[in-house]
Short mmCIF file of C-alpha atoms in Angstrom, two decimals:
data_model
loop_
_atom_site.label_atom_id
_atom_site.label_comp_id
_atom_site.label_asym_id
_atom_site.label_seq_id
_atom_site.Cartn_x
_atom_site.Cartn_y
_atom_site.Cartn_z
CA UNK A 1379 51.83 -181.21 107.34
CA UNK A 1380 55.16 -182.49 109.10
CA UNK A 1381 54.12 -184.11 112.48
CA UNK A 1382 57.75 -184.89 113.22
CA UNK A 1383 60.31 -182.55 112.57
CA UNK A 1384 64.24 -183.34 112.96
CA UNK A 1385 67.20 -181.51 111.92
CA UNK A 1386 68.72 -182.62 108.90
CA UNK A 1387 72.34 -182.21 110.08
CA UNK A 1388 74.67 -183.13 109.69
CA UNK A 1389 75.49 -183.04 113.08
CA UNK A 1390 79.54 -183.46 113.48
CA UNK A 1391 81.17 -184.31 116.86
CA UNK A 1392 84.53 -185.30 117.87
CA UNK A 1393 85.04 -188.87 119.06
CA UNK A 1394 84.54 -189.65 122.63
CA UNK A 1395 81.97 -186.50 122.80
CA UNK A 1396 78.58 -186.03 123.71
CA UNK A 1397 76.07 -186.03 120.29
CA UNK A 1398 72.47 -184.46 121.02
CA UNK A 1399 69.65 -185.37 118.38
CA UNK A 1400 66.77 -183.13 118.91
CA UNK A 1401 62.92 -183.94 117.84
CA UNK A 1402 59.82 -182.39 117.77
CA UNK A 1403 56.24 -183.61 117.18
CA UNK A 1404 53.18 -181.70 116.58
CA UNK A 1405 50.55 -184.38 117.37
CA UNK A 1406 49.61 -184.40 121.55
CA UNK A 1407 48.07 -187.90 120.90
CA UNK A 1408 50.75 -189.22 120.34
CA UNK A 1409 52.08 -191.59 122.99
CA UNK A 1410 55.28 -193.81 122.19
CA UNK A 1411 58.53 -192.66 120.69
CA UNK A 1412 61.32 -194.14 118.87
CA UNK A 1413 65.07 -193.72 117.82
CA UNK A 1414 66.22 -195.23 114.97
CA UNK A 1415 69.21 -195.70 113.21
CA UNK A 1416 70.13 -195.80 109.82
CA UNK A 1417 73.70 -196.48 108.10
CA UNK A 1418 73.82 -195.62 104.68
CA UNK A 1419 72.06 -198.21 102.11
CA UNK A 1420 71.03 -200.04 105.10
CA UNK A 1421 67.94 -200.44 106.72
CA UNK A 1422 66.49 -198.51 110.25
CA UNK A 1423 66.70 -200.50 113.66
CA UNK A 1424 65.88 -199.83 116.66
CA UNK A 1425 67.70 -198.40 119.59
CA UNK A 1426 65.55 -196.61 121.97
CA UNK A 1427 61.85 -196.48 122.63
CA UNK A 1428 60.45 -193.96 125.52
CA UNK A 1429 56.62 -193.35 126.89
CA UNK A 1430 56.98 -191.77 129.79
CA UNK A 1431 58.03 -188.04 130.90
CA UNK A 1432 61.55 -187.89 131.69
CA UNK A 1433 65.09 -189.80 130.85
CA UNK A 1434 65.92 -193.56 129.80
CA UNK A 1435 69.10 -194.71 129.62
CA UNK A 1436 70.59 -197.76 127.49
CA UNK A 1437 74.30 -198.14 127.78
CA UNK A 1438 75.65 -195.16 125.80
CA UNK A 1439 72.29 -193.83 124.76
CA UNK A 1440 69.71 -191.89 126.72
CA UNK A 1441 66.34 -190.84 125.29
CA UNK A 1442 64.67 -187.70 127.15
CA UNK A 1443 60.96 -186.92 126.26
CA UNK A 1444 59.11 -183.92 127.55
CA UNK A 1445 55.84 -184.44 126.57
CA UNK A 1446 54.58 -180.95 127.33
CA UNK A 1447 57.48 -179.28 124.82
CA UNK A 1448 56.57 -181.65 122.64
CA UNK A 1449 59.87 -182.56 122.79
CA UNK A 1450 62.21 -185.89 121.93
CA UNK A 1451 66.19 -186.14 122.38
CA UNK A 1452 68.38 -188.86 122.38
CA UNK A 1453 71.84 -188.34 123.73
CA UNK A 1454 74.51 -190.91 123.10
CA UNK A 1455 78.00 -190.86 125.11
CA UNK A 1456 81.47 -191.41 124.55
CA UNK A 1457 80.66 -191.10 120.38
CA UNK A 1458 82.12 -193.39 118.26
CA UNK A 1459 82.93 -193.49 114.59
CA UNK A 1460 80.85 -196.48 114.27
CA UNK A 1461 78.15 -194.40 115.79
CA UNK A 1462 78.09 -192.53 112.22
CA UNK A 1463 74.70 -192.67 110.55
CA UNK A 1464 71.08 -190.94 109.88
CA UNK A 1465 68.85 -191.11 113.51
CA UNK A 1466 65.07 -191.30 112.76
CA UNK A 1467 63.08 -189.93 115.80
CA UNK A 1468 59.32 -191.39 114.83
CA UNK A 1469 56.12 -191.03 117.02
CA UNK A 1470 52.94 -193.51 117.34
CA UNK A 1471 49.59 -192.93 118.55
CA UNK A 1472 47.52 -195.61 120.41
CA UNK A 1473 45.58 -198.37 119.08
CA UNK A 1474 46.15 -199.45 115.03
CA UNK A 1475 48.33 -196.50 114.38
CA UNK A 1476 51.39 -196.58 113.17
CA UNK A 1477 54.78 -195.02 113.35
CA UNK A 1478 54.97 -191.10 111.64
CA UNK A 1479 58.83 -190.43 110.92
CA UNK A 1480 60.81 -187.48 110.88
CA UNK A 1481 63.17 -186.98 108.36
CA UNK A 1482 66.80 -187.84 110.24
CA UNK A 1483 69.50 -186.09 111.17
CA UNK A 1484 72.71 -187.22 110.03
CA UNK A 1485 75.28 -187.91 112.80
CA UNK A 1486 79.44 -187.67 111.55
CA UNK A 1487 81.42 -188.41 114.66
CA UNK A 1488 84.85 -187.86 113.28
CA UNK A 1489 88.29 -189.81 114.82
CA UNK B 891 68.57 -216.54 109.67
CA UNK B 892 67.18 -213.48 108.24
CA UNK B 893 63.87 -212.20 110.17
CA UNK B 894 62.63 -210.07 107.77
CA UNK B 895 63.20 -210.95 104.22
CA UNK B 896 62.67 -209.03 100.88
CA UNK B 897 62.60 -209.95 97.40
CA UNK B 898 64.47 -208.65 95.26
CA UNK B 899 67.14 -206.40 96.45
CA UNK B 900 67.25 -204.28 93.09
CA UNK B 901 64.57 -204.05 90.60
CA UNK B 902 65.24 -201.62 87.88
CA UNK B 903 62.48 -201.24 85.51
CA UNK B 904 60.78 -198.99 82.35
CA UNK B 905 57.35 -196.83 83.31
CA UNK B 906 54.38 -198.47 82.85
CA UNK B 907 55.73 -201.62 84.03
CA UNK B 908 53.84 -203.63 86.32
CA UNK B 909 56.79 -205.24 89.17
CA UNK B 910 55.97 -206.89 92.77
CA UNK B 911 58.17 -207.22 95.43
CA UNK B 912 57.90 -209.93 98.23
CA UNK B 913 58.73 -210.05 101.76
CA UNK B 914 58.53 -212.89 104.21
CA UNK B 915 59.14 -212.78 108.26
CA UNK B 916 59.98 -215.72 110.67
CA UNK B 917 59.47 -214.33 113.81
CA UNK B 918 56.21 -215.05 113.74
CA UNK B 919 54.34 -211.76 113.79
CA UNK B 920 51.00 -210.64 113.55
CA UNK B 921 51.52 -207.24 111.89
CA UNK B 922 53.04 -206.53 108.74
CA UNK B 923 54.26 -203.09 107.27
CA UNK B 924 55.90 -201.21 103.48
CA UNK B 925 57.10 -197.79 104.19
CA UNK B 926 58.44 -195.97 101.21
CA UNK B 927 61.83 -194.09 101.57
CA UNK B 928 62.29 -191.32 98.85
CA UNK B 929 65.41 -189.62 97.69
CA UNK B 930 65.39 -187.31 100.67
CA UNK B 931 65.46 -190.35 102.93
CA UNK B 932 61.79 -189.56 104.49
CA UNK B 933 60.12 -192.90 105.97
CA UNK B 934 56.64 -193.07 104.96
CA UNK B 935 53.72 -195.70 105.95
CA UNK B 936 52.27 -197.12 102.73
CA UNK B 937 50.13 -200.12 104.22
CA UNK B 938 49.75 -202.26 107.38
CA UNK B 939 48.22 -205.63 107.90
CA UNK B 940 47.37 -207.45 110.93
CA UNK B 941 46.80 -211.10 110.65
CA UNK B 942 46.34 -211.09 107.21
CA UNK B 943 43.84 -207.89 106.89
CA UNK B 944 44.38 -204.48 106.00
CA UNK B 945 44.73 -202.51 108.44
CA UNK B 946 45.96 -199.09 107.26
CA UNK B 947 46.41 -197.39 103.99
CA UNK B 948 47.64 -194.32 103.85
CA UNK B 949 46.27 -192.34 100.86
CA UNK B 950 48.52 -194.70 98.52
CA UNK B 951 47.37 -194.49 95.01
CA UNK B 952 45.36 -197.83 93.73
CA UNK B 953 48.15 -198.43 91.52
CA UNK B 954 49.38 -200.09 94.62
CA UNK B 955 47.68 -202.91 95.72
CA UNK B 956 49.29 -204.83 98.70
CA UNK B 957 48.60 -208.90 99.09
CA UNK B 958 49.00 -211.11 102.18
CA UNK B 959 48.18 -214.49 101.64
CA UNK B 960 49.12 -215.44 105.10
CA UNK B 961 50.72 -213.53 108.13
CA UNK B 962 54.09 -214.48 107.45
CA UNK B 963 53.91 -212.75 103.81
CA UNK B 964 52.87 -209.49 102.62
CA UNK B 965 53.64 -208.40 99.10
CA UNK B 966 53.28 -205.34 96.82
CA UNK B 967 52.54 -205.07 93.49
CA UNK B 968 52.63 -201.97 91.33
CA UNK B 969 50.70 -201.22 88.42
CA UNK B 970 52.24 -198.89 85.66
CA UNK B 971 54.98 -197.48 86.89
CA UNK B 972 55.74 -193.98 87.66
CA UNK B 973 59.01 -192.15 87.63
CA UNK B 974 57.83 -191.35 90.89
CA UNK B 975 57.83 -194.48 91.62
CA UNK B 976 61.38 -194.63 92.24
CA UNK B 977 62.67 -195.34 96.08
CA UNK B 978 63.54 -197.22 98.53
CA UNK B 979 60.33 -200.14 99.55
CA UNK B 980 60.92 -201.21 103.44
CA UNK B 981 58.77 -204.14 104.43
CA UNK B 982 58.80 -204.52 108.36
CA UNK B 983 56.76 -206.56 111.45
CA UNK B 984 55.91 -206.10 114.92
CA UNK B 985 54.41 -208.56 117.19
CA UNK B 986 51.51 -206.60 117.16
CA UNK B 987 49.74 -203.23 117.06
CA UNK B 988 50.23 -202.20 120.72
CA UNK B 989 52.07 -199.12 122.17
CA UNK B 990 55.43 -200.95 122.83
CA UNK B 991 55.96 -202.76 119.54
CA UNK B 992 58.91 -202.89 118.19
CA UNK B 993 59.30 -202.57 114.46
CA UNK B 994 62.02 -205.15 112.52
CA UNK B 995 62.31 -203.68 108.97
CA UNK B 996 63.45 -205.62 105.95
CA UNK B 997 66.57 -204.77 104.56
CA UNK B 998 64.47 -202.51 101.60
CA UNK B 999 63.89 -202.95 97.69
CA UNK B 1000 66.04 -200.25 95.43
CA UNK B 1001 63.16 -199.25 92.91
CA UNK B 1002 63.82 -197.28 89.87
CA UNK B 1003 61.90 -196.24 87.39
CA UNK B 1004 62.89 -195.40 83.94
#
């Protein structure tokens, strides 16, 4: 059973646009959220983290988490080619739990 | 100076092989990770240690059998090798277990199994 479900993508948008990466997660104990990226053959690091109802914004990036839609996005602004990789929304629950990862959606932001 | 360390890069081997792969951090963490990343690219927990104990295992077959020998080092050896086997091994650490920990992966072990 998938507890975080992204779309694969890929997801193409022009450079200088707005990209939207969408998440879902079934688990309601879960309490922390991540956004990771992942070039290709490389390994996933971290860009945004978010526990609390609402928007958080990081230069270009904004994560928005709606905890009763069960619901994770991370917007980033102003795309750029370099911006071009998989994004791994993954979800933790308290205590000695660890991080459950959705599959990525691949982001192409074209020049 | 890399923070997260793994050992090797590319292991290419024949099934029912044993292999181990190492990884080392110098950020002085408490908690250690491996995730396995298949073909389709899907992250997966395999083990976690804190402070040198296990912490988590995640329905990983016994073939697998994880080592710390201190907090700075957790390694994984494999046991007859599967063509299942094959994938991408991330080692990572966090400062610790809490809510706000942030995860530094290794740069990941290419696997494959003949």
């Amino acid at each position: 059973q998938k507890e975080v479900e992204q779309n694969s993508g890929p997801l193409s948008v022009p450079e200088g646009a707005i990209a939207s990466l969408n998440c879902t997660y079934s688990d309601r104990g879960s309490q922390s959220f991540f956004w990771y990226r992942q070039y290709s053959g490389k390994s996933p690091e971290l860009i945004m983290s978010i526990y609390s109802n609402g928007d958080k914004e990081d230069g270009r990036f904004t994560a928005q988490l709606n905890k009763a839609s069960q619901y994770v996005s991370l917007l980033i602004r102003d795309s750029q080619p370099s911006d071009s990789a998989t994004y791994l929304c993954a979800s933790r629950k308290g205590g000695y739990s660890t991080l459950t990862f959705g599959k990525g959606t691949m982001l192409l932001v074209s020049p | 100076d890399t923070a997260v360390s793994q050992t090797p890069k590319y292991l290419v081997t024949q099934m029912g092989n044993d292999k181990s792969i190492k990884c080392e951090q110098n950020l002085g963490h408490d908690t250690m990770y491996w995730y396995k990343q298949d073909s389709k690219k899907f992250l997966k927990i395999m083990f976690s240690y804190n402070n040198k104990e296990l912490i988590i295992n995640e329905t990983v077959p016994n073939r697998f059998s994880p080592k710390s020998p201190d907090k700075a080092h957790l390694n994984l050896h494999i046991n007859s090798l599967e063509l299942g086997d094959s994938a991408v091994y991330f080692c990572a650490s966090s400062p610790q277990m809490g809510r706000a920990d942030t995860q530094y992966f290794g740069p990941g072990t290419r696997l494959t199994v003949l």
